[in-house]
mmCIF file of C-alpha atoms and ligand atoms in Angstrom:
data_model
loop_
_atom_site.group_PDB
_atom_site.id
_atom_site.type_symbol
_atom_site.label_atom_id
_atom_site.label_comp_id
_atom_site.label_asym_id
_atom_site.label_seq_id
_atom_site.Cartn_x
_atom_site.Cartn_y
_atom_site.Cartn_z
ATOM 1 C CA UNK D 1 75.025 80.749 162.236
ATOM 2 C CA UNK D 2 74.303 83.216 159.449
ATOM 3 C CA UNK D 3 76.243 86.005 157.753
ATOM 4 C CA UNK D 4 75.430 88.760 155.312
ATOM 5 C CA UNK D 5 77.679 91.269 153.534
ATOM 6 C CA UNK D 6 76.407 93.841 151.007
ATOM 7 C CA UNK D 7 77.972 96.661 149.023
ATOM 8 C CA UNK D 8 77.721 100.326 149.979
ATOM 9 C CA UNK D 9 76.286 102.175 153.002
ATOM 10 C CA UNK D 10 72.912 102.362 151.347
ATOM 11 C CA UNK D 11 72.597 98.556 151.859
ATOM 12 C CA UNK D 12 71.823 99.075 155.571
ATOM 13 C CA UNK D 13 68.078 98.629 155.316
ATOM 14 C CA UNK D 14 68.537 95.645 152.957
ATOM 15 C CA UNK D 15 70.980 93.976 155.355
ATOM 16 C CA UNK D 16 68.740 94.705 158.334
ATOM 17 C CA UNK D 17 65.832 93.048 156.517
ATOM 18 C CA UNK D 18 68.010 90.096 155.420
ATOM 19 C CA UNK D 19 69.208 89.608 159.006
ATOM 20 C CA UNK D 20 65.623 89.475 160.207
ATOM 21 C CA UNK D 21 64.866 86.669 157.738
ATOM 22 C CA UNK D 22 68.009 84.717 158.558
ATOM 23 C CA UNK D 23 67.833 85.101 162.358
ATOM 24 C CA UNK D 24 64.547 83.302 162.368
ATOM 25 C CA UNK D 25 66.016 80.380 160.380
ATOM 26 C CA UNK D 26 64.951 81.665 156.949
ATOM 27 C CA UNK D 27 66.710 80.947 153.677
ATOM 28 C CA UNK D 28 69.543 82.977 152.096
ATOM 29 C CA UNK D 29 67.537 83.330 148.859
ATOM 30 C CA UNK D 30 64.576 84.850 150.698
ATOM 31 C CA UNK D 31 66.858 87.152 152.685
ATOM 32 C CA UNK D 32 68.547 88.437 149.519
ATOM 33 C CA UNK D 33 65.330 89.046 147.662
ATOM 34 C CA UNK D 34 63.532 90.666 150.580
ATOM 35 C CA UNK D 35 66.520 92.928 151.332
ATOM 36 C CA UNK D 36 67.171 93.978 147.751
ATOM 37 C CA UNK D 37 63.458 94.743 147.194
ATOM 38 C CA UNK D 38 63.744 97.419 149.867
ATOM 39 C CA UNK D 39 66.731 99.004 148.099
ATOM 40 C CA UNK D 40 64.879 98.860 144.754
ATOM 41 C CA UNK D 41 61.900 100.707 146.204
ATOM 42 C CA UNK D 42 63.910 103.470 147.891
ATOM 43 C CA UNK D 43 63.689 106.644 145.732
ATOM 44 C CA UNK D 44 66.672 108.150 147.551
ATOM 45 C CA UNK D 45 69.038 105.419 146.369
ATOM 46 C CA UNK D 46 70.102 106.775 142.998
ATOM 47 C CA UNK D 47 71.608 103.681 141.431
ATOM 48 C CA UNK D 48 69.165 100.823 142.036
ATOM 49 C CA UNK D 49 65.504 100.390 141.002
ATOM 50 C CA UNK D 50 63.146 103.276 141.464
ATOM 51 C CA UNK D 51 65.004 106.573 141.238
ATOM 52 C CA UNK D 52 68.004 104.940 139.481
ATOM 53 C CA UNK D 53 70.275 106.533 136.912
ATOM 54 C CA UNK D 54 68.818 106.987 133.415
ATOM 55 C CA UNK D 55 70.387 105.828 130.180
ATOM 56 C CA UNK D 56 71.378 108.124 127.305
ATOM 57 C CA UNK D 57 67.824 108.336 126.085
ATOM 58 C CA UNK D 58 66.363 109.202 129.485
ATOM 59 C CA UNK D 59 65.003 105.695 130.182
ATOM 60 C CA UNK D 60 65.322 103.599 133.330
ATOM 61 C CA UNK D 61 66.725 100.197 132.321
ATOM 62 C CA UNK D 62 67.479 97.866 135.236
ATOM 63 C CA UNK D 63 69.704 94.838 135.648
ATOM 64 C CA UNK D 64 69.573 92.191 138.417
ATOM 65 C CA UNK D 65 70.750 88.659 139.120
ATOM 66 C CA UNK D 66 70.760 85.905 141.677
ATOM 67 C CA UNK D 67 72.717 82.687 142.101
ATOM 68 C CA UNK D 68 71.704 79.832 144.375
ATOM 69 C CA UNK D 69 74.904 78.279 145.585
ATOM 70 C CA UNK D 70 73.122 74.986 146.465
ATOM 71 C CA UNK D 71 72.238 74.238 142.821
ATOM 72 C CA UNK D 72 74.464 76.655 140.891
ATOM 73 C CA UNK D 73 71.288 77.841 139.239
ATOM 74 C CA UNK D 74 71.244 81.497 138.261
ATOM 75 C CA UNK D 75 68.655 83.916 137.034
ATOM 76 C CA UNK D 76 69.264 87.398 135.599
ATOM 77 C CA UNK D 77 67.508 90.168 133.755
ATOM 78 C CA UNK D 78 69.206 92.822 131.643
ATOM 79 C CA UNK D 79 67.762 96.175 130.647
ATOM 80 C CA UNK D 80 64.306 95.525 132.048
ATOM 81 C CA UNK D 81 61.862 98.431 132.070
ATOM 82 C CA UNK D 82 58.533 98.961 133.775
ATOM 83 C CA UNK D 83 59.321 96.629 136.724
ATOM 84 C CA UNK D 84 60.168 97.967 140.157
ATOM 85 C CA UNK D 85 61.657 94.659 141.318
ATOM 86 C CA UNK D 86 64.074 93.228 138.803
ATOM 87 C CA UNK D 87 65.474 90.997 141.563
ATOM 88 C CA UNK D 88 62.097 89.202 141.768
ATOM 89 C CA UNK D 89 62.039 88.735 138.006
ATOM 90 C CA UNK D 90 65.650 87.431 138.120
ATOM 91 C CA UNK D 91 64.677 84.924 140.810
ATOM 92 C CA UNK D 92 61.713 83.812 138.705
ATOM 93 C CA UNK D 93 64.005 83.336 135.697
ATOM 94 C CA UNK D 94 66.115 81.058 137.895
ATOM 95 C CA UNK D 95 63.245 79.123 139.429
ATOM 96 C CA UNK D 96 60.688 78.976 136.631
ATOM 97 C CA UNK D 97 62.596 78.776 133.374
ATOM 98 C CA UNK D 98 65.363 76.647 131.873
ATOM 99 C CA UNK D 99 67.379 79.773 131.091
ATOM 100 C CA UNK D 100 69.881 81.944 132.964
ATOM 101 C CA UNK D 101 69.301 85.389 131.482
ATOM 102 C CA UNK D 102 66.343 87.203 129.894
ATOM 103 C CA UNK D 103 66.928 90.540 128.157
ATOM 104 C CA UNK D 104 64.754 93.636 127.702
ATOM 105 C CA UNK D 105 61.361 92.983 126.212
ATOM 106 C CA UNK D 106 61.719 89.249 126.697
ATOM 107 C CA UNK D 107 62.240 89.729 130.395
ATOM 108 C CA UNK D 108 59.255 92.039 130.551
ATOM 109 C CA UNK D 109 56.925 89.583 128.713
ATOM 110 C CA UNK D 110 58.059 86.787 130.993
ATOM 111 C CA UNK D 111 57.390 88.873 134.084
ATOM 112 C CA UNK D 112 53.966 89.751 132.768
ATOM 113 C CA UNK D 113 53.166 86.130 131.887
ATOM 114 C CA UNK D 114 53.870 84.919 135.367
ATOM 115 C CA UNK D 115 51.964 87.781 137.017
ATOM 116 C CA UNK D 116 54.733 89.902 138.543
ATOM 117 C CA UNK D 117 53.362 93.371 139.158
ATOM 118 C CA UNK D 118 54.573 95.996 136.665
ATOM 119 C CA UNK D 119 55.009 99.689 137.253
ATOM 120 C CA UNK D 120 55.228 102.277 134.471
ATOM 121 C CA UNK D 121 58.824 103.388 133.955
ATOM 122 C CA UNK D 122 57.804 107.054 134.026
ATOM 123 C CA UNK D 123 56.429 106.493 137.506
ATOM 124 C CA UNK D 124 59.845 105.270 138.662
ATOM 125 C CA UNK D 125 61.875 108.186 137.382
ATOM 126 C CA UNK D 126 62.307 110.634 140.246
ATOM 127 C CA UNK D 127 62.637 114.409 139.689
ATOM 128 C CA UNK D 128 66.245 114.135 140.916
ATOM 129 C CA UNK D 129 67.126 111.424 138.370
ATOM 130 C CA UNK D 130 65.480 113.402 135.556
ATOM 131 C CA UNK D 131 67.316 116.605 136.576
ATOM 132 C CA UNK D 132 70.687 114.826 136.670
ATOM 133 C CA UNK D 133 70.029 113.342 133.237
ATOM 134 C CA UNK D 134 69.115 116.748 131.826
ATOM 135 C CA UNK D 135 72.337 118.255 133.210
ATOM 136 C CA UNK D 136 74.424 115.450 131.820
ATOM 137 C CA UNK D 137 72.727 115.656 128.486
ATOM 138 C CA UNK D 138 73.334 119.418 128.371
ATOM 139 C CA UNK D 139 77.046 118.820 129.139
ATOM 140 C CA UNK D 140 77.193 115.986 126.575
ATOM 141 C CA UNK D 141 78.623 113.951 129.424
ATOM 142 C CA UNK D 142 80.022 110.485 128.816
ATOM 143 C CA UNK D 143 78.510 107.482 130.638
ATOM 144 C CA UNK D 144 79.465 107.647 134.318
ATOM 145 C CA UNK D 145 78.085 107.288 137.825
ATOM 146 C CA UNK D 146 77.255 103.897 139.130
ATOM 147 C CA UNK D 147 76.813 101.624 142.140
ATOM 148 C CA UNK D 148 75.112 98.380 142.708
ATOM 149 C CA UNK D 149 73.728 96.475 145.606
ATOM 150 C CA UNK D 150 75.645 93.229 145.757
ATOM 151 C CA UNK D 151 74.257 91.043 148.554
ATOM 152 C CA UNK D 152 75.897 87.849 149.799
ATOM 153 C CA UNK D 153 74.148 85.686 152.370
ATOM 154 C CA UNK D 154 75.027 82.432 154.192
ATOM 155 C CA UNK D 155 72.096 80.936 156.084
ATOM 156 C CA UNK D 156 71.904 78.578 159.020
ATOM 157 C CA UNK D 157 71.366 75.647 156.630
ATOM 158 C CA UNK D 158 74.721 76.303 154.965
ATOM 159 C CA UNK D 159 73.207 77.696 151.746
ATOM 160 C CA UNK D 160 75.026 80.578 150.102
ATOM 161 C CA UNK D 161 73.493 83.106 147.684
ATOM 162 C CA UNK D 162 74.870 86.032 145.721
ATOM 163 C CA UNK D 163 72.455 88.620 144.310
ATOM 164 C CA UNK D 164 72.698 92.038 142.635
ATOM 165 C CA UNK D 165 70.474 94.866 141.433
ATOM 166 C CA UNK D 166 71.396 98.116 139.676
ATOM 167 C CA UNK D 167 70.385 100.704 137.146
ATOM 168 C CA UNK D 168 73.918 100.410 135.778
ATOM 169 C CA UNK D 169 75.901 103.367 134.603
ATOM 170 C CA UNK D 170 74.198 106.739 134.119
ATOM 171 C CA UNK D 171 73.992 107.823 130.422
ATOM 172 C CA UNK D 172 74.841 104.285 129.253
ATOM 173 C CA UNK D 173 73.870 103.376 125.708
ATOM 174 C CA UNK D 174 70.430 101.800 125.626
ATOM 175 C CA UNK D 175 70.859 98.036 125.900
ATOM 176 C CA UNK D 176 74.231 98.195 127.619
ATOM 177 C CA UNK D 177 74.827 95.532 130.259
ATOM 178 C CA UNK D 178 77.278 95.890 133.088
ATOM 179 C CA UNK D 179 78.761 93.123 135.148
ATOM 180 C CA UNK D 180 75.980 92.908 137.703
ATOM 181 C CA UNK D 181 73.766 90.449 135.743
ATOM 182 C CA UNK D 182 76.740 88.482 134.319
ATOM 183 C CA UNK D 183 77.639 85.315 136.144
ATOM 184 C CA UNK D 184 81.259 85.176 137.368
ATOM 185 C CA UNK D 185 81.716 88.921 136.870
ATOM 186 C CA UNK D 186 79.244 90.747 139.090
ATOM 187 C CA UNK D 187 78.224 87.749 141.161
ATOM 188 C CA UNK D 188 78.988 84.117 141.949
ATOM 189 C CA UNK D 189 78.036 81.623 144.713
ATOM 190 C CA UNK D 190 78.709 78.017 145.539
ATOM 191 C CA UNK D 191 77.499 76.588 148.820
ATOM 192 C CA UNK D 192 80.300 74.876 150.738
ATOM 193 C CA UNK D 193 82.802 77.255 149.159
ATOM 194 C CA UNK D 194 81.761 80.886 149.163
ATOM 195 C CA UNK D 195 80.306 83.802 147.249
ATOM 196 C CA UNK D 196 81.399 87.125 145.798
ATOM 197 C CA UNK D 197 80.058 90.246 144.183
ATOM 198 C CA UNK D 198 81.538 93.351 142.562
ATOM 199 C CA UNK D 199 80.606 96.999 142.064
ATOM 200 C CA UNK D 200 82.153 99.742 139.930
ATOM 201 C CA UNK D 201 82.944 99.971 136.264
ATOM 202 C CA UNK D 202 81.166 96.930 134.850
ATOM 203 C CA UNK D 203 83.292 96.896 131.688
ATOM 204 C CA UNK D 204 86.481 96.464 133.794
ATOM 205 C CA UNK D 205 84.904 93.963 136.175
ATOM 206 C CA UNK D 206 83.701 91.798 133.316
ATOM 207 C CA UNK D 207 87.117 91.784 131.661
ATOM 208 C CA UNK D 208 88.636 90.405 134.802
ATOM 209 C CA UNK D 209 85.825 88.051 135.933
ATOM 210 C CA UNK D 210 86.228 89.221 139.490
ATOM 211 C CA UNK D 211 83.515 87.291 141.303
ATOM 212 C CA UNK D 212 84.487 83.892 139.933
ATOM 213 C CA UNK D 213 88.103 84.710 140.604
ATOM 214 C CA UNK D 214 87.436 85.390 144.307
ATOM 215 C CA UNK D 215 85.320 82.295 144.748
ATOM 216 C CA UNK D 216 88.045 80.153 143.178
ATOM 217 C CA UNK D 217 90.632 81.655 145.479
ATOM 218 C CA UNK D 218 88.456 80.807 148.466
ATOM 219 C CA UNK D 219 88.075 77.238 147.121
ATOM 220 C CA UNK D 220 91.813 77.010 146.914
ATOM 221 C CA UNK D 221 92.072 77.926 150.588
ATOM 222 C CA UNK D 222 92.420 81.706 150.624
ATOM 223 C CA UNK D 223 90.989 83.687 153.514
ATOM 224 C CA UNK D 224 88.192 85.916 152.016
ATOM 225 C CA UNK D 225 90.112 89.136 152.792
ATOM 226 C CA UNK D 226 93.127 87.795 150.946
ATOM 227 C CA UNK D 227 90.848 86.751 148.042
ATOM 228 C CA UNK D 228 89.315 90.230 147.834
ATOM 229 C CA UNK D 229 92.682 92.025 148.001
ATOM 230 C CA UNK D 230 94.282 89.709 145.453
ATOM 231 C CA UNK D 231 91.282 90.015 143.051
ATOM 232 C CA UNK D 232 91.510 93.842 142.983
ATOM 233 C CA UNK D 233 95.321 93.912 142.739
ATOM 234 C CA UNK D 234 95.453 91.232 140.055
ATOM 235 C CA UNK D 235 92.698 92.883 138.012
ATOM 236 C CA UNK D 236 94.394 96.245 138.117
ATOM 237 C CA UNK D 237 97.848 94.821 137.366
ATOM 238 C CA UNK D 238 96.510 92.625 134.533
ATOM 239 C CA UNK D 239 94.758 95.580 132.889
ATOM 240 C CA UNK D 240 97.833 97.804 133.195
ATOM 241 C CA UNK D 241 99.963 95.012 131.674
ATOM 242 C CA UNK D 242 97.633 94.948 128.697
ATOM 243 C CA UNK D 243 97.611 98.730 128.216
ATOM 244 C CA UNK D 244 94.278 99.609 129.860
ATOM 245 C CA UNK D 245 93.941 101.915 132.874
ATOM 246 C CA UNK D 246 91.583 100.424 135.445
ATOM 247 C CA UNK D 247 88.661 102.438 136.701
ATOM 248 C CA UNK D 248 86.820 102.126 139.992
ATOM 249 C CA UNK D 249 86.306 98.576 141.191
ATOM 250 C CA UNK D 250 85.243 97.267 144.611
ATOM 251 C CA UNK D 251 84.477 93.740 145.712
ATOM 252 C CA UNK D 252 83.068 91.738 148.593
ATOM 253 C CA UNK D 253 83.236 88.031 149.343
ATOM 254 C CA UNK D 254 82.176 85.498 151.935
ATOM 255 C CA UNK D 255 83.246 81.919 152.714
ATOM 256 C CA UNK D 256 81.289 78.900 153.918
ATOM 257 C CA UNK D 257 82.390 79.588 157.521
ATOM 258 C CA UNK D 258 80.955 83.119 157.379
ATOM 259 C CA UNK D 259 84.244 84.932 157.120
ATOM 260 C CA UNK D 260 84.153 88.020 154.890
ATOM 261 C CA UNK D 261 86.487 90.146 152.772
ATOM 262 C CA UNK D 262 86.263 93.446 150.909
ATOM 263 C CA UNK D 263 88.652 95.480 148.774
ATOM 264 C CA UNK D 264 88.648 98.402 146.362
ATOM 265 C CA UNK D 265 90.968 100.468 144.215
ATOM 266 C CA UNK D 266 89.485 103.898 145.100
ATOM 267 C CA UNK D 267 88.369 105.892 148.125
ATOM 268 C CA UNK D 268 84.787 105.954 149.383
ATOM 269 C CA UNK D 269 83.793 102.292 149.284
ATOM 270 C CA UNK D 270 81.964 100.782 152.246
ATOM 271 C CA UNK D 271 80.013 97.645 153.011
ATOM 272 C CA UNK D 272 77.367 96.596 155.509
ATOM 273 C CA UNK D 273 77.517 93.284 157.310
ATOM 274 C CA UNK D 274 75.454 91.383 159.821
ATOM 275 C CA UNK D 275 75.843 88.089 161.696
ATOM 276 C CA UNK D 276 74.242 86.137 164.495
ATOM 277 C CA UNK D 277 73.966 88.110 167.741
ATOM 278 C CA UNK D 278 75.063 91.478 166.329
ATOM 279 C CA UNK D 279 73.549 94.598 164.848
ATOM 280 C CA UNK D 280 74.214 95.354 161.155
ATOM 281 C CA UNK D 281 77.464 97.304 160.884
ATOM 282 C CA UNK D 282 78.794 99.633 158.252
ATOM 283 C CA UNK D 283 82.532 99.396 157.490
ATOM 284 C CA UNK D 284 84.604 101.844 155.437
ATOM 285 C CA UNK D 285 87.212 100.164 153.200
ATOM 286 C CA UNK D 286 90.638 101.659 152.561
ATOM 287 C CA UNK D 287 91.872 101.092 148.996
ATOM 288 C CA UNK D 288 94.309 98.190 148.719
ATOM 289 C CA UNK D 289 95.720 99.832 145.582
ATOM 290 C CA UNK D 290 95.065 103.280 144.119
ATOM 291 C CA UNK D 291 93.800 103.258 140.497
ATOM 292 C CA UNK D 292 95.032 106.881 140.077
ATOM 293 C CA UNK D 293 98.684 106.101 140.787
ATOM 294 C CA UNK D 294 98.952 103.028 138.573
HETATM 295 C C1 SD4 A 1 77.565 98.351 136.085
HETATM 296 N N1 SD4 A 1 78.794 97.538 138.020
HETATM 297 O O1 SD4 A 1 76.507 98.428 135.492
HETATM 298 C C2 SD4 A 1 77.495 97.987 137.506
HETATM 299 C C3 SD4 A 1 76.968 99.100 138.245
HETATM 300 C C4 SD4 A 1 77.970 99.805 138.980
HETATM 301 O O2 SD4 A 1 78.944 100.079 140.999
HETATM 302 O O3 SD4 A 1 78.627 100.530 138.420
HETATM 303 N N2 SD4 A 1 78.078 99.453 140.210
HETATM 304 O O4 SD4 A 1 78.654 98.501 135.559
#
């Protein structure tokens, strides 16, 4: 038995690839990396890898992470440039170093040292991404625009993995990290329990540690749908109680039996899921709470 759930409609090709790996008995880690690499290489996906949103200075800085639920090892890169596949660098951080996170130039030197293929940043900035950046710069727009691929996989060996990849928020300050490469915020996994991932305003997701929160609820016996709903409602209510208006947040989670959950506080969120014996399916998610009426 295997199960995959990943954030946003654009995850369809990643999930289809992941299902191919898992249906032939492959490992969750390989499924997550192979799937996310496809998303990273797709120039039409404007928030991950090649073609992603640019930072304030017109640069493409990418974040990615992976957590192996069997060992609780994690690897992440923050603000990496000149690499098309930050997920592969993140996996190498996990598997080949004693560290959890490498940042910026350090992540790039490490990738170079171990022979991961680089690609000039300017080659990965699409005309559409450059045009959007020029418009936002002309408008003096604040940082905005986001999305992440969050990818959760349970394989037939019982291993669970959570992985993410994103360009982060458009017009972000150079060096800014969102939640996606931060353990417990944008991703978490523990085999035998479950996994979770989040997408949306990283600053809000980090404040409320959403992925660890969902995994802990599953550990305590919650159905994944209940864990997802409760995580979004609790995060919004907690922020309101402390005088901060929540912005867009959406989450997915998975338990060790392959049951899934998803929730959001805004319209437009969707996920893609696949399991044994079925085609990958896209599912629209109705907000469990509306951030605009809080
Ligand atoms: C971030 N959460 O950098 C990430 C990207 C995103 O929807 O916004 N995803 O804040």
